[in-house]
Amino acid sequence: MKSILIIGATGGRGSAVINALLARNAKFDILAVTRNTSSASAQKLAAKSPNIKLVQGNLNDPEALFKIAESLVDEPIWGVFSVQVSRGKEVAQGNALVDTALKHSVSHFVYSSVDRGGPRSFENPTDIPHFITKHNIEHYLVASTKGTEMNWTILQPAAFMENFGNNFIGKLFAKTWQVYLKEKPLQLVSMIDIGVFAADAFLDPVEYKSKSLPLAGSELTFQQANAIFKKKTGKDLPLTFSFISYVLRSLFKDLGYMFRFFRDEGFGANITELKKMHPGLLDFGTWLDKESKYETNK
């Protein structure tokens, strides 16, 4: 079987890709990269299918990752799903993974990035530090693969529905949305659907070749999202205090720049077209029912 190397296999997006491949009974060896193959989350993942093989390592040494992964399968690695954590090494790790994939003759490379305005995303780095890094990796991927046999797909998700957990981050995101965007709508997507589109890209590489795809499943104002949440749960979206949002936006410029982008530019996924490609695309209400940890009146 062909094999796919999945970065961040126990994280939100990596695990979503694996689940989507398994749901389709995809005939791939899944090389699941994790920092600790003995962890409970890694062992739980491996138990899902005999086609899953755990690969211990990290993105600081992608060459070592590939050598370990290749020792577990009979054929060269055919595909790579790439995602990096938004920290100081993001660009170095993302670019090095592209280089290593090229060196090992990978056929299809799927990169999980971020939407920066729909069709103009590729040319719009924005002033948001963790958007700029993804813009830079996108450009490196496209430039590096020119004239090579490695094809690419770039997935550009909007804000994650998973941001709305009943925790401090969820409360901060919701409050900042409420006070800063006011009546401006925000596009949202579930990590589940990022996994679906990544799986589709591996299953139909010709269709997804050289395609950048902004992803969203809902476009809502805060008031609309809160109304849906209240209808489903009987409660308002959990919020922190306004002054905390203000202080953190002042202290952490990345957060302030991001919400300014949401307000002044916004995401640009074509939800209507995405639903044609994937009829099961989750909207916010369906995500609350099916995937969130909130208790809802389904």
PDB file of C-alpha atoms in Angstrom:
ATOM      1  CA  MET A   1       0.000   0.000   0.000  1.00  0.00           C
ATOM      2  CA  LYS A   2       0.949   3.630  -0.410  1.00  0.00           C
ATOM      3  CA  SER A   3       1.919   5.316   2.845  1.00  0.00           C
ATOM      4  CA  ILE A   4       1.112   8.773   4.232  1.00  0.00           C
ATOM      5  CA  LEU A   5       3.168  10.513   6.902  1.00  0.00           C
ATOM      6  CA  ILE A   6       0.801  12.442   9.213  1.00  0.00           C
ATOM      7  CA  ILE A   7       2.423  15.198  11.271  1.00  0.00           C
ATOM      8  CA  GLY A   8       0.719  15.990  14.595  1.00  0.00           C
ATOM      9  CA  ALA A   9      -1.138  12.695  14.538  1.00  0.00           C
ATOM     10  CA  THR A  10      -2.511  13.012  18.081  1.00  0.00           C
ATOM     11  CA  GLY A  11      -3.394  16.700  17.655  1.00  0.00           C
ATOM     12  CA  GLY A  12      -6.649  18.146  16.368  1.00  0.00           C
ATOM     13  CA  ARG A  13      -5.901  18.340  12.663  1.00  0.00           C
ATOM     14  CA  GLY A  14      -3.622  15.318  12.362  1.00  0.00           C
ATOM     15  CA  SER A  15      -6.088  13.038  14.123  1.00  0.00           C
ATOM     16  CA  ALA A  16      -8.920  14.449  11.992  1.00  0.00           C
ATOM     17  CA  VAL A  17      -7.046  13.462   8.822  1.00  0.00           C
ATOM     18  CA  ILE A  18      -6.485   9.947  10.146  1.00  0.00           C
ATOM     19  CA  ASN A  19     -10.136   9.580  11.172  1.00  0.00           C
ATOM     20  CA  ALA A  20     -11.288  10.762   7.734  1.00  0.00           C
ATOM     21  CA  LEU A  21      -9.010   8.261   5.977  1.00  0.00           C
ATOM     22  CA  LEU A  22     -10.252   5.429   8.199  1.00  0.00           C
ATOM     23  CA  ALA A  23     -13.887   6.419   7.630  1.00  0.00           C
ATOM     24  CA  ARG A  24     -13.326   5.965   3.886  1.00  0.00           C
ATOM     25  CA  ASN A  25     -11.497   2.647   4.330  1.00  0.00           C
ATOM     26  CA  ALA A  26      -8.621   4.293   2.471  1.00  0.00           C
ATOM     27  CA  LYS A  27      -5.962   1.799   1.408  1.00  0.00           C
ATOM     28  CA  PHE A  28      -2.991   3.596   2.941  1.00  0.00           C
ATOM     29  CA  ASP A  29      -0.406   2.786   5.541  1.00  0.00           C
ATOM     30  CA  ILE A  30      -0.771   5.676   7.998  1.00  0.00           C
ATOM     31  CA  LEU A  31       2.532   6.743   9.531  1.00  0.00           C
ATOM     32  CA  ALA A  32       1.383   8.682  12.600  1.00  0.00           C
ATOM     33  CA  VAL A  33       4.029  11.039  13.964  1.00  0.00           C
ATOM     34  CA  THR A  34       3.958  11.679  17.706  1.00  0.00           C
ATOM     35  CA  ARG A  35       6.494  12.852  20.244  1.00  0.00           C
ATOM     36  CA  ASN A  36       5.808   9.853  22.483  1.00  0.00           C
ATOM     37  CA  THR A  37       4.570   6.583  21.021  1.00  0.00           C
ATOM     38  CA  SER A  38       3.965   5.229  24.539  1.00  0.00           C
ATOM     39  CA  SER A  39       1.491   7.945  25.516  1.00  0.00           C
ATOM     40  CA  ALA A  40      -2.145   7.041  26.126  1.00  0.00           C
ATOM     41  CA  SER A  41      -3.289   9.198  23.198  1.00  0.00           C
ATOM     42  CA  ALA A  42      -0.817   7.540  20.823  1.00  0.00           C
ATOM     43  CA  GLN A  43      -1.784   4.030  21.931  1.00  0.00           C
ATOM     44  CA  LYS A  44      -5.478   4.874  21.599  1.00  0.00           C
ATOM     45  CA  LEU A  45      -4.819   6.109  18.067  1.00  0.00           C
ATOM     46  CA  ALA A  46      -2.865   3.002  17.073  1.00  0.00           C
ATOM     47  CA  ALA A  47      -5.689   0.770  18.312  1.00  0.00           C
ATOM     48  CA  LYS A  48      -8.055   2.220  15.690  1.00  0.00           C
ATOM     49  CA  SER A  49      -6.546   0.303  12.787  1.00  0.00           C
ATOM     50  CA  PRO A  50      -3.725  -2.129  11.948  1.00  0.00           C
ATOM     51  CA  ASN A  51      -2.829   0.271   9.122  1.00  0.00           C
ATOM     52  CA  ILE A  52      -1.672   2.875  11.658  1.00  0.00           C
ATOM     53  CA  LYS A  53       2.021   2.758  12.505  1.00  0.00           C
ATOM     54  CA  LEU A  54       3.350   5.075  15.214  1.00  0.00           C
ATOM     55  CA  VAL A  55       6.458   7.129  14.426  1.00  0.00           C
ATOM     56  CA  GLN A  56       8.249   8.767  17.338  1.00  0.00           C
ATOM     57  CA  GLY A  57      10.048  12.012  16.574  1.00  0.00           C
ATOM     58  CA  ASN A  58       9.670  15.731  16.047  1.00  0.00           C
ATOM     59  CA  LEU A  59      10.005  18.319  13.292  1.00  0.00           C
ATOM     60  CA  ASN A  60      13.413  19.512  14.427  1.00  0.00           C
ATOM     61  CA  ASP A  61      14.890  16.513  12.589  1.00  0.00           C
ATOM     62  CA  PRO A  62      12.617  15.582   9.655  1.00  0.00           C
ATOM     63  CA  GLU A  63      15.312  13.406   8.079  1.00  0.00           C
ATOM     64  CA  ALA A  64      15.327  11.172  11.161  1.00  0.00           C
ATOM     65  CA  LEU A  65      11.526  11.113  11.053  1.00  0.00           C
ATOM     66  CA  PHE A  66      11.541   9.886   7.474  1.00  0.00           C
ATOM     67  CA  LYS A  67      14.136   7.202   8.178  1.00  0.00           C
ATOM     68  CA  ILE A  68      12.118   5.817  11.084  1.00  0.00           C
ATOM     69  CA  ALA A  69       8.879   5.985   9.087  1.00  0.00           C
ATOM     70  CA  GLU A  70      10.370   4.353   5.994  1.00  0.00           C
ATOM     71  CA  SER A  71      11.671   1.462   8.104  1.00  0.00           C
ATOM     72  CA  LEU A  72       8.057   0.612   8.972  1.00  0.00           C
ATOM     73  CA  VAL A  73       6.748   0.220   5.420  1.00  0.00           C
ATOM     74  CA  ASP A  74       7.791  -1.603   2.261  1.00  0.00           C
ATOM     75  CA  GLU A  75       7.372   1.302  -0.176  1.00  0.00           C
ATOM     76  CA  PRO A  76       8.708   4.893  -0.125  1.00  0.00           C
ATOM     77  CA  ILE A  77       6.473   7.450   1.582  1.00  0.00           C
ATOM     78  CA  TRP A  78       3.887   8.594  -0.967  1.00  0.00           C
ATOM     79  CA  GLY A  79       2.164  11.467   0.854  1.00  0.00           C
ATOM     80  CA  VAL A  80       2.748  13.940   3.697  1.00  0.00           C
ATOM     81  CA  PHE A  81       0.274  15.912   5.800  1.00  0.00           C
ATOM     82  CA  SER A  82       2.090  18.937   7.210  1.00  0.00           C
ATOM     83  CA  VAL A  83       1.045  21.110  10.145  1.00  0.00           C
ATOM     84  CA  GLN A  84       3.214  23.066  12.566  1.00  0.00           C
ATOM     85  CA  VAL A  85       2.630  24.754  15.904  1.00  0.00           C
ATOM     86  CA  SER A  86       2.664  28.563  15.713  1.00  0.00           C
ATOM     87  CA  ARG A  87       5.877  29.147  17.603  1.00  0.00           C
ATOM     88  CA  GLY A  88       9.354  30.440  16.797  1.00  0.00           C
ATOM     89  CA  LYS A  89      10.470  27.411  14.746  1.00  0.00           C
ATOM     90  CA  GLU A  90       7.352  27.178  12.565  1.00  0.00           C
ATOM     91  CA  VAL A  91       8.890  28.390   9.291  1.00  0.00           C
ATOM     92  CA  ALA A  92      12.143  26.486   9.758  1.00  0.00           C
ATOM     93  CA  GLN A  93      10.257  23.276  10.541  1.00  0.00           C
ATOM     94  CA  GLY A  94       7.726  23.713   7.752  1.00  0.00           C
ATOM     95  CA  ASN A  95      10.342  24.449   5.113  1.00  0.00           C
ATOM     96  CA  ALA A  96      12.629  21.638   6.281  1.00  0.00           C
ATOM     97  CA  LEU A  97       9.747  19.185   5.979  1.00  0.00           C
ATOM     98  CA  VAL A  98       9.187  20.326   2.377  1.00  0.00           C
ATOM     99  CA  ASP A  99      12.895  19.831   1.626  1.00  0.00           C
ATOM    100  CA  THR A 100      12.938  16.373   3.203  1.00  0.00           C
ATOM    101  CA  ALA A 101       9.791  15.312   1.363  1.00  0.00           C
ATOM    102  CA  LEU A 102      11.389  16.356  -1.930  1.00  0.00           C
ATOM    103  CA  LYS A 103      14.584  14.494  -1.077  1.00  0.00           C
ATOM    104  CA  HIS A 104      12.565  11.329  -0.418  1.00  0.00           C
ATOM    105  CA  SER A 105      10.506  11.649  -3.628  1.00  0.00           C
ATOM    106  CA  VAL A 106       7.132  12.203  -1.954  1.00  0.00           C
ATOM    107  CA  SER A 107       4.341  12.451  -4.537  1.00  0.00           C
ATOM    108  CA  HIS A 108       1.705  14.553  -2.754  1.00  0.00           C
ATOM    109  CA  PHE A 109       2.186  17.121   0.025  1.00  0.00           C
ATOM    110  CA  VAL A 110      -0.830  18.549   1.863  1.00  0.00           C
ATOM    111  CA  TYR A 111      -0.147  21.626   3.991  1.00  0.00           C
ATOM    112  CA  SER A 112      -2.597  22.958   6.606  1.00  0.00           C
ATOM    113  CA  SER A 113      -2.243  26.739   6.612  1.00  0.00           C
ATOM    114  CA  VAL A 114      -4.763  29.563   7.266  1.00  0.00           C
ATOM    115  CA  ASP A 115      -7.177  31.568   5.121  1.00  0.00           C
ATOM    116  CA  ARG A 116      -6.184  35.193   4.595  1.00  0.00           C
ATOM    117  CA  GLY A 117      -9.052  36.493   2.506  1.00  0.00           C
ATOM    118  CA  GLY A 118     -10.221  33.736   0.180  1.00  0.00           C
ATOM    119  CA  PRO A 119      -8.836  33.830  -3.389  1.00  0.00           C
ATOM    120  CA  ARG A 120      -6.290  36.519  -2.491  1.00  0.00           C
ATOM    121  CA  SER A 121      -4.792  34.564   0.411  1.00  0.00           C
ATOM    122  CA  PHE A 122      -1.640  33.500  -1.416  1.00  0.00           C
ATOM    123  CA  GLU A 123      -0.620  37.109  -2.005  1.00  0.00           C
ATOM    124  CA  ASN A 124      -1.858  38.450   1.345  1.00  0.00           C
ATOM    125  CA  PRO A 125       0.511  37.749   4.255  1.00  0.00           C
ATOM    126  CA  THR A 126      -1.425  40.164   6.558  1.00  0.00           C
ATOM    127  CA  ASP A 127       0.312  41.769   9.564  1.00  0.00           C
ATOM    128  CA  ILE A 128      -0.521  38.869  11.889  1.00  0.00           C
ATOM    129  CA  PRO A 129       2.722  37.099  12.888  1.00  0.00           C
ATOM    130  CA  HIS A 130       1.267  33.565  12.913  1.00  0.00           C
ATOM    131  CA  PHE A 131      -0.438  34.191   9.547  1.00  0.00           C
ATOM    132  CA  ILE A 132       2.771  35.556   8.008  1.00  0.00           C
ATOM    133  CA  THR A 133       4.667  32.376   8.926  1.00  0.00           C
ATOM    134  CA  LYS A 134       2.090  30.244   7.107  1.00  0.00           C
ATOM    135  CA  HIS A 135       2.173  32.580   4.105  1.00  0.00           C
ATOM    136  CA  ASN A 136       5.950  32.115   3.987  1.00  0.00           C
ATOM    137  CA  ILE A 137       5.708  28.312   4.159  1.00  0.00           C
ATOM    138  CA  GLU A 138       3.079  28.299   1.388  1.00  0.00           C
ATOM    139  CA  HIS A 139       5.373  30.293  -0.898  1.00  0.00           C
ATOM    140  CA  TYR A 140       8.337  28.069  -0.057  1.00  0.00           C
ATOM    141  CA  LEU A 141       6.299  24.951  -0.837  1.00  0.00           C
ATOM    142  CA  VAL A 142       5.096  26.243  -4.195  1.00  0.00           C
ATOM    143  CA  ALA A 143       8.506  27.587  -5.240  1.00  0.00           C
ATOM    144  CA  SER A 144      10.415  24.490  -4.097  1.00  0.00           C
ATOM    145  CA  THR A 145       8.174  22.035  -5.951  1.00  0.00           C
ATOM    146  CA  LYS A 146       8.242  23.883  -9.260  1.00  0.00           C
ATOM    147  CA  GLY A 147       9.653  21.548 -11.893  1.00  0.00           C
ATOM    148  CA  THR A 148       9.616  18.556  -9.532  1.00  0.00           C
ATOM    149  CA  GLU A 149       7.410  15.451  -9.316  1.00  0.00           C
ATOM    150  CA  MET A 150       5.949  16.457  -5.940  1.00  0.00           C
ATOM    151  CA  ASN A 151       2.425  17.883  -6.122  1.00  0.00           C
ATOM    152  CA  TRP A 152       0.868  19.996  -3.395  1.00  0.00           C
ATOM    153  CA  THR A 153      -2.456  21.005  -1.872  1.00  0.00           C
ATOM    154  CA  ILE A 154      -2.796  23.925   0.550  1.00  0.00           C
ATOM    155  CA  LEU A 155      -5.757  23.927   2.938  1.00  0.00           C
ATOM    156  CA  GLN A 156      -6.576  27.360   4.381  1.00  0.00           C
ATOM    157  CA  PRO A 157      -9.028  27.042   7.291  1.00  0.00           C
ATOM    158  CA  ALA A 158     -10.907  29.929   8.889  1.00  0.00           C
ATOM    159  CA  ALA A 159     -11.292  30.186  12.690  1.00  0.00           C
ATOM    160  CA  PHE A 160     -11.703  26.809  14.395  1.00  0.00           C
ATOM    161  CA  MET A 161     -15.062  25.929  15.915  1.00  0.00           C
ATOM    162  CA  GLU A 162     -12.989  24.058  18.488  1.00  0.00           C
ATOM    163  CA  ASN A 163     -11.920  27.481  19.833  1.00  0.00           C
ATOM    164  CA  PHE A 164     -15.279  27.629  21.596  1.00  0.00           C
ATOM    165  CA  GLY A 165     -14.538  25.298  24.447  1.00  0.00           C
ATOM    166  CA  ASN A 166     -15.794  25.973  27.979  1.00  0.00           C
ATOM    167  CA  ASN A 167     -12.353  27.105  29.115  1.00  0.00           C
ATOM    168  CA  PHE A 168     -10.431  30.367  29.373  1.00  0.00           C
ATOM    169  CA  ILE A 169      -9.328  30.382  25.721  1.00  0.00           C
ATOM    170  CA  GLY A 170     -12.885  29.723  24.564  1.00  0.00           C
ATOM    171  CA  LYS A 171     -14.300  32.440  26.800  1.00  0.00           C
ATOM    172  CA  LEU A 172     -11.625  34.915  25.672  1.00  0.00           C
ATOM    173  CA  PHE A 173     -12.197  34.194  21.974  1.00  0.00           C
ATOM    174  CA  ALA A 174     -15.974  34.557  22.303  1.00  0.00           C
ATOM    175  CA  LYS A 175     -15.792  37.782  24.326  1.00  0.00           C
ATOM    176  CA  THR A 176     -13.289  39.353  21.924  1.00  0.00           C
ATOM    177  CA  TRP A 177     -15.527  38.382  19.012  1.00  0.00           C
ATOM    178  CA  GLN A 178     -18.475  40.028  20.784  1.00  0.00           C
ATOM    179  CA  VAL A 179     -16.818  43.322  21.737  1.00  0.00           C
ATOM    180  CA  TYR A 180     -14.453  43.818  18.789  1.00  0.00           C
ATOM    181  CA  LEU A 181     -16.314  42.548  15.740  1.00  0.00           C
ATOM    182  CA  LYS A 182     -19.779  43.650  16.878  1.00  0.00           C
ATOM    183  CA  GLU A 183     -22.035  42.996  13.818  1.00  0.00           C
ATOM    184  CA  LYS A 184     -19.230  41.765  11.549  1.00  0.00           C
ATOM    185  CA  PRO A 185     -19.624  38.052  10.667  1.00  0.00           C
ATOM    186  CA  LEU A 186     -16.816  35.563  11.203  1.00  0.00           C
ATOM    187  CA  GLN A 187     -16.226  32.368   9.247  1.00  0.00           C
ATOM    188  CA  LEU A 188     -15.733  29.171  11.244  1.00  0.00           C
ATOM    189  CA  VAL A 189     -14.664  25.634  10.362  1.00  0.00           C
ATOM    190  CA  SER A 190     -14.354  22.397  12.308  1.00  0.00           C
ATOM    191  CA  MET A 191     -11.066  20.523  12.392  1.00  0.00           C
ATOM    192  CA  ILE A 192     -13.160  17.490  11.451  1.00  0.00           C
ATOM    193  CA  ASP A 193     -13.730  19.019   8.008  1.00  0.00           C
ATOM    194  CA  ILE A 194     -10.080  19.991   7.597  1.00  0.00           C
ATOM    195  CA  GLY A 195      -9.408  16.277   7.976  1.00  0.00           C
ATOM    196  CA  VAL A 196     -12.050  15.425   5.385  1.00  0.00           C
ATOM    197  CA  PHE A 197     -10.588  17.739   2.760  1.00  0.00           C
ATOM    198  CA  ALA A 198      -7.049  16.525   3.484  1.00  0.00           C
ATOM    199  CA  ALA A 199      -8.199  12.924   3.057  1.00  0.00           C
ATOM    200  CA  ASP A 200      -9.934  13.894  -0.200  1.00  0.00           C
ATOM    201  CA  ALA A 201      -6.698  15.449  -1.442  1.00  0.00           C
ATOM    202  CA  PHE A 202      -4.830  12.178  -0.863  1.00  0.00           C
ATOM    203  CA  LEU A 203      -7.612  10.065  -2.359  1.00  0.00           C
ATOM    204  CA  ASP A 204      -8.019  12.265  -5.443  1.00  0.00           C
ATOM    205  CA  PRO A 205      -4.615  13.927  -5.940  1.00  0.00           C
ATOM    206  CA  VAL A 206      -5.318  14.881  -9.550  1.00  0.00           C
ATOM    207  CA  GLU A 207      -8.393  16.909  -8.557  1.00  0.00           C
ATOM    208  CA  TYR A 208      -6.544  18.616  -5.695  1.00  0.00           C
ATOM    209  CA  LYS A 209      -3.216  19.135  -7.475  1.00  0.00           C
ATOM    210  CA  SER A 210      -1.871  22.703  -7.098  1.00  0.00           C
ATOM    211  CA  LYS A 211      -5.049  23.802  -5.325  1.00  0.00           C
ATOM    212  CA  SER A 212      -5.261  26.306  -2.465  1.00  0.00           C
ATOM    213  CA  LEU A 213      -8.593  25.839  -0.725  1.00  0.00           C
ATOM    214  CA  PRO A 214     -10.013  28.252   1.897  1.00  0.00           C
ATOM    215  CA  LEU A 215     -12.215  26.302   4.325  1.00  0.00           C
ATOM    216  CA  ALA A 216     -15.259  27.317   6.379  1.00  0.00           C
ATOM    217  CA  GLY A 217     -18.578  25.737   7.337  1.00  0.00           C
ATOM    218  CA  SER A 218     -20.421  28.710   8.852  1.00  0.00           C
ATOM    219  CA  GLU A 219     -20.375  32.501   8.570  1.00  0.00           C
ATOM    220  CA  LEU A 220     -22.013  34.101  11.611  1.00  0.00           C
ATOM    221  CA  THR A 221     -22.122  37.250  13.672  1.00  0.00           C
ATOM    222  CA  PHE A 222     -21.540  36.798  17.379  1.00  0.00           C
ATOM    223  CA  GLN A 223     -25.251  37.362  17.985  1.00  0.00           C
ATOM    224  CA  GLN A 224     -26.172  34.608  15.485  1.00  0.00           C
ATOM    225  CA  ALA A 225     -23.636  32.190  16.970  1.00  0.00           C
ATOM    226  CA  ASN A 226     -24.876  32.917  20.490  1.00  0.00           C
ATOM    227  CA  ALA A 227     -28.492  32.355  19.411  1.00  0.00           C
ATOM    228  CA  ILE A 228     -27.557  28.962  17.926  1.00  0.00           C
ATOM    229  CA  PHE A 229     -25.589  28.060  21.055  1.00  0.00           C
ATOM    230  CA  LYS A 230     -28.502  29.055  23.316  1.00  0.00           C
ATOM    231  CA  LYS A 231     -30.984  27.076  21.219  1.00  0.00           C
ATOM    232  CA  LYS A 232     -28.780  23.992  21.420  1.00  0.00           C
ATOM    233  CA  THR A 233     -27.643  24.208  25.065  1.00  0.00           C
ATOM    234  CA  GLY A 234     -30.127  26.515  26.800  1.00  0.00           C
ATOM    235  CA  LYS A 235     -27.270  28.843  27.773  1.00  0.00           C
ATOM    236  CA  ASP A 236     -25.333  31.769  26.313  1.00  0.00           C
ATOM    237  CA  LEU A 237     -21.815  31.246  24.979  1.00  0.00           C
ATOM    238  CA  PRO A 238     -19.365  31.239  27.910  1.00  0.00           C
ATOM    239  CA  LEU A 239     -17.572  34.599  28.115  1.00  0.00           C
ATOM    240  CA  THR A 240     -14.786  36.192  30.102  1.00  0.00           C
ATOM    241  CA  PHE A 241     -14.848  39.852  31.146  1.00  0.00           C
ATOM    242  CA  SER A 242     -14.434  42.645  28.576  1.00  0.00           C
ATOM    243  CA  PHE A 243     -11.477  44.202  30.407  1.00  0.00           C
ATOM    244  CA  ILE A 244      -9.566  40.904  30.237  1.00  0.00           C
ATOM    245  CA  SER A 245     -10.042  40.805  26.469  1.00  0.00           C
ATOM    246  CA  TYR A 246      -8.859  44.407  26.202  1.00  0.00           C
ATOM    247  CA  VAL A 247      -5.787  43.828  28.380  1.00  0.00           C
ATOM    248  CA  LEU A 248      -4.741  40.684  26.529  1.00  0.00           C
ATOM    249  CA  ARG A 249      -5.234  42.313  23.109  1.00  0.00           C
ATOM    250  CA  SER A 250      -2.983  45.123  24.312  1.00  0.00           C
ATOM    251  CA  LEU A 251      -0.335  42.810  25.749  1.00  0.00           C
ATOM    252  CA  PHE A 252      -0.358  40.214  22.965  1.00  0.00           C
ATOM    253  CA  LYS A 253      -0.240  42.069  19.656  1.00  0.00           C
ATOM    254  CA  ASP A 254      -0.791  38.868  17.681  1.00  0.00           C
ATOM    255  CA  LEU A 255      -4.267  38.549  19.203  1.00  0.00           C
ATOM    256  CA  GLY A 256      -5.120  42.185  18.528  1.00  0.00           C
ATOM    257  CA  TYR A 257      -3.850  42.043  14.939  1.00  0.00           C
ATOM    258  CA  MET A 258      -5.853  38.865  14.303  1.00  0.00           C
ATOM    259  CA  PHE A 259      -9.158  40.328  15.450  1.00  0.00           C
ATOM    260  CA  ARG A 260      -8.454  43.520  13.524  1.00  0.00           C
ATOM    261  CA  PHE A 261      -8.052  41.335  10.418  1.00  0.00           C
ATOM    262  CA  PHE A 262     -11.348  39.612  11.221  1.00  0.00           C
ATOM    263  CA  ARG A 263     -13.029  43.017  11.443  1.00  0.00           C
ATOM    264  CA  ASP A 264     -11.395  44.888   8.554  1.00  0.00           C
ATOM    265  CA  GLU A 265     -10.713  42.111   6.008  1.00  0.00           C
ATOM    266  CA  GLY A 266     -12.142  38.787   7.097  1.00  0.00           C
ATOM    267  CA  PHE A 267     -11.931  35.236   5.807  1.00  0.00           C
ATOM    268  CA  GLY A 268     -13.147  34.471   2.292  1.00  0.00           C
ATOM    269  CA  ALA A 269     -14.076  30.799   1.946  1.00  0.00           C
ATOM    270  CA  ASN A 270     -16.866  29.965  -0.510  1.00  0.00           C
ATOM    271  CA  ILE A 271     -19.104  27.892   1.754  1.00  0.00           C
ATOM    272  CA  THR A 272     -21.652  27.173  -0.971  1.00  0.00           C
ATOM    273  CA  GLU A 273     -19.006  25.598  -3.221  1.00  0.00           C
ATOM    274  CA  LEU A 274     -17.436  23.726  -0.317  1.00  0.00           C
ATOM    275  CA  LYS A 275     -20.799  22.122   0.491  1.00  0.00           C
ATOM    276  CA  LYS A 276     -21.008  20.885  -3.091  1.00  0.00           C
ATOM    277  CA  MET A 277     -17.602  19.252  -2.661  1.00  0.00           C
ATOM    278  CA  HIS A 278     -18.424  17.923   0.809  1.00  0.00           C
ATOM    279  CA  PRO A 279     -22.188  17.782   1.542  1.00  0.00           C
ATOM    280  CA  GLY A 280     -21.504  16.749   5.138  1.00  0.00           C
ATOM    281  CA  LEU A 281     -19.655  20.016   5.897  1.00  0.00           C
ATOM    282  CA  LEU A 282     -20.434  20.932   9.510  1.00  0.00           C
ATOM    283  CA  ASP A 283     -22.126  24.210  10.340  1.00  0.00           C
ATOM    284  CA  PHE A 284     -21.847  25.615  13.875  1.00  0.00           C
ATOM    285  CA  GLY A 285     -25.095  24.070  15.127  1.00  0.00           C
ATOM    286  CA  THR A 286     -24.289  20.629  13.756  1.00  0.00           C
ATOM    287  CA  TRP A 287     -20.799  20.813  15.218  1.00  0.00           C
ATOM    288  CA  LEU A 288     -22.276  21.625  18.633  1.00  0.00           C
ATOM    289  CA  ASP A 289     -24.501  18.551  18.383  1.00  0.00           C
ATOM    290  CA  LYS A 290     -22.038  16.076  16.920  1.00  0.00           C
ATOM    291  CA  GLU A 291     -18.523  17.090  17.882  1.00  0.00           C
ATOM    292  CA  SER A 292     -18.447  19.584  20.751  1.00  0.00           C
ATOM    293  CA  LYS A 293     -18.252  18.609  24.403  1.00  0.00           C
ATOM    294  CA  TYR A 294     -21.335  20.658  25.221  1.00  0.00           C
ATOM    295  CA  GLU A 295     -24.534  18.900  26.233  1.00  0.00           C
ATOM    296  CA  THR A 296     -27.152  19.791  23.636  1.00  0.00           C
ATOM    297  CA  ASN A 297     -30.809  19.010  22.985  1.00  0.00           C
ATOM    298  CA  LYS A 298     -30.079  17.248  19.684  1.00  0.00           C
TER     299      LYS A 298
END
